[in-house]
């Protein structure tokens, strides 16, 4: 039996900077609690990929807004979304307020399912699901995040130096944190989990302990 059987919907909002381990934790928590999971970064990556495929300029706010409004679920399974360049491209389109507005109702509908949901991204606890019972903000040192992303990309056959990935991550975090529309920041009622010294299993165990504490408040 799933541990999520107290009758109330459970929404778990997970935010944090690039490659902090949000997605890994979100997937495992969703499995553990029997909840659906939405990786919201994929939505922004898919908007960027639509522009790239159409040879449109990533800074064309109108084209980005139209791509977001017309986004179809099939786009979210394109393996190119996980490529390194797509993180940077997603970060550029994600600062357009009309893009964020178009994707908001999609994310809210997902979160409003009968059992609840686990969503991970940058603004889940602050904007998408401000009333979530459980909010986690996952951090890790930039150098450790770069090592993790480097390993991941090499494993998928994508060549990149560790230094280039660290530079990407720093630039993306700075852009995501400083934009006017739904910037990356810790929600007031979120618990910050630093995974720098934790492997994936230890991070999961800590996260479950936090969820159990927060959901019974
Ligand atoms: N606690 C951890 N320790 C070591 N590696 C991790 C940990 N959590 C995640 N990873 C690995 O780091 C990479 C980035 O994790 P991911 O969950 O995709 O991060 P995010 O969703 O924050 O970008 C993945 O290859 C993942 O397997
Ligand atoms: N809820 C979200 C999720 C992602 N994003 C944007 O999309 C980009 C890619 O997000 P991601 O979660 O797929 O990236 P990683 O953390 O996996 O590297 C981020 O750098 C943000 O600019 C966002 O603005 N809001």
XYZ file of C-alpha atoms in Angstrom, residues 2-211:
210
model
C 1.236 3.488 -0.855
C 2.252 5.579 2.182
C 0.039 8.356 0.753
C -3.265 7.079 2.116
C -4.463 9.619 4.631
C -7.240 10.692 2.266
C -5.869 14.167 1.571
C -4.167 15.101 -1.696
C -0.427 15.519 -1.240
C 1.369 18.101 -3.377
C 5.154 18.055 -3.107
C 6.849 21.128 -4.612
C 10.556 20.744 -5.342
C 12.733 23.615 -6.525
C 16.425 24.310 -6.810
C 19.256 25.307 -9.127
C 20.553 23.342 -12.120
C 21.678 19.738 -11.521
C 21.041 19.880 -7.776
C 19.238 16.523 -7.899
C 15.638 17.831 -7.935
C 14.495 15.522 -10.704
C 16.059 12.421 -9.169
C 14.392 13.146 -5.829
C 11.075 14.085 -7.426
C 10.924 10.790 -9.341
C 11.746 8.728 -6.281
C 9.309 10.582 -4.039
C 6.564 10.192 -6.654
C 7.168 6.447 -6.784
C 7.296 6.185 -2.994
C 4.029 8.083 -2.457
C 2.241 6.733 -5.540
C 1.882 10.200 -7.064
C 2.258 11.476 -10.638
C 5.431 13.475 -11.361
C 5.946 16.475 -13.636
C 9.450 17.662 -14.521
C 8.488 21.255 -15.357
C 11.920 22.025 -16.829
C 10.907 19.810 -19.743
C 8.120 22.257 -20.635
C 10.585 25.127 -20.984
C 13.055 22.904 -22.829
C 10.275 21.895 -25.237
C 9.386 25.528 -25.946
C 13.054 26.209 -26.729
C 13.286 23.134 -28.964
C 10.203 24.244 -30.915
C 11.928 27.564 -31.674
C 15.194 25.864 -32.608
C 13.408 23.440 -34.953
C 11.605 26.381 -36.584
C 14.898 28.316 -36.965
C 13.387 31.090 -34.850
C 15.423 33.387 -32.597
C 15.413 32.223 -28.958
C 15.004 35.847 -27.901
C 11.864 36.327 -30.015
C 9.351 36.679 -27.168
C 6.305 36.508 -29.472
C 7.435 33.277 -31.125
C 8.289 31.793 -27.702
C 4.856 32.706 -26.326
C 3.125 31.077 -29.326
C 5.270 27.941 -28.945
C 4.302 27.732 -25.268
C 0.596 28.234 -25.997
C 0.656 25.474 -28.655
C 2.852 23.012 -26.747
C 1.744 19.391 -27.094
C 2.497 16.572 -24.659
C 4.245 14.519 -27.380
C 7.037 17.091 -27.536
C 7.999 16.244 -23.939
C 9.393 12.831 -24.853
C 11.911 14.125 -27.434
C 15.340 12.847 -26.274
C 16.996 16.053 -27.525
C 15.376 17.894 -24.600
C 18.062 16.460 -22.280
C 20.977 17.831 -24.296
C 23.294 20.326 -22.656
C 22.463 23.200 -25.020
C 18.773 22.827 -24.271
C 19.193 23.828 -20.600
C 20.672 27.149 -21.667
C 18.051 27.627 -24.401
C 15.242 26.853 -21.928
C 16.620 29.404 -19.503
C 16.433 32.088 -22.211
C 12.806 31.448 -23.185
C 11.749 30.971 -19.568
C 12.316 34.632 -18.728
C 9.468 35.653 -21.087
C 6.386 36.326 -18.887
C 3.951 35.187 -21.626
C 5.760 31.839 -21.843
C 5.458 31.364 -18.098
C 1.778 32.359 -18.139
C 0.995 29.876 -20.934
C 2.661 27.021 -19.030
C 1.147 27.887 -15.655
C -2.339 26.464 -16.244
C -0.823 23.232 -17.592
C 1.252 22.813 -14.432
C -1.652 23.721 -12.120
C -3.991 21.250 -13.800
C -1.376 18.551 -13.241
C -0.942 19.484 -9.578
C -4.713 19.547 -9.011
C -5.158 15.801 -9.618
C -7.192 13.849 -7.026
C -4.216 12.326 -5.171
C -1.862 15.287 -5.545
C 1.438 15.308 -7.431
C 5.161 15.900 -7.282
C 6.433 18.785 -9.426
C 10.026 19.957 -9.757
C 11.343 23.184 -11.219
C 12.282 26.714 -10.199
C 9.015 28.358 -9.112
C 6.840 25.462 -7.945
C 6.736 26.449 -4.270
C 6.554 30.184 -4.986
C 4.212 30.509 -8.000
C 2.818 27.237 -9.390
C 1.753 25.594 -6.108
C 2.083 28.235 -3.372
C -0.341 26.260 -1.163
C 1.600 22.964 -1.401
C 1.794 21.189 1.945
C 5.381 20.121 1.306
C 8.052 22.357 -0.262
C 11.650 21.328 -0.686
C 14.477 23.480 -2.039
C 17.389 21.307 -3.150
C 20.885 22.768 -3.254
C 24.440 21.486 -3.727
C 27.782 23.207 -4.291
C 28.179 24.327 -7.925
C 31.344 22.229 -8.359
C 29.520 19.087 -7.202
C 26.545 19.860 -9.447
C 28.910 20.319 -12.390
C 30.583 16.957 -11.634
C 27.180 15.240 -11.554
C 25.976 16.830 -14.804
C 29.350 16.080 -16.450
C 29.033 12.389 -15.540
C 25.453 12.340 -16.801
C 26.292 13.961 -20.162
C 29.345 11.739 -20.713
C 27.148 8.729 -19.978
C 24.860 9.861 -22.795
C 27.796 10.324 -25.157
C 27.836 14.122 -25.052
C 31.374 15.572 -24.906
C 31.939 18.627 -22.695
C 34.638 19.737 -20.261
C 33.901 19.994 -16.558
C 34.941 23.667 -16.661
C 32.452 24.430 -19.459
C 29.636 22.732 -17.565
C 30.467 24.620 -14.375
C 30.392 27.886 -16.353
C 27.001 26.910 -17.887
C 25.538 26.121 -14.486
C 26.743 29.358 -12.918
C 25.446 31.457 -15.830
C 22.076 29.702 -15.830
C 21.622 30.009 -12.053
C 22.442 33.735 -12.266
C 19.904 34.282 -15.071
C 17.210 32.181 -13.395
C 17.681 33.952 -10.048
C 17.752 37.497 -11.400
C 14.862 37.456 -13.891
C 11.780 39.514 -13.042
C 9.222 36.780 -13.813
C 9.063 34.012 -11.192
C 12.778 34.000 -10.304
C 14.477 31.028 -8.690
C 14.232 31.626 -4.939
C 13.462 29.741 -1.750
C 9.783 29.888 -0.742
C 9.354 31.187 2.805
C 7.903 27.881 3.986
C 10.322 25.588 2.087
C 12.875 23.330 3.734
C 16.346 23.604 2.189
C 18.140 20.282 1.645
C 21.853 20.456 0.816
C 22.888 17.281 -1.038
C 26.559 18.179 -1.600
C 27.701 15.464 0.812
C 24.784 13.076 0.235
C 24.559 10.342 -2.354
C 21.201 9.802 -4.071
C 20.007 7.235 -1.477
C 20.955 9.427 1.487
C 19.304 12.458 -0.132
C 16.124 10.424 -0.676
C 16.064 9.250 2.953
C 16.439 12.862 4.162
C 13.732 14.028 1.760
C 11.243 11.378 2.979
C 11.920 12.393 6.588
C 11.213 16.040 5.688
C 8.040 15.135 3.766
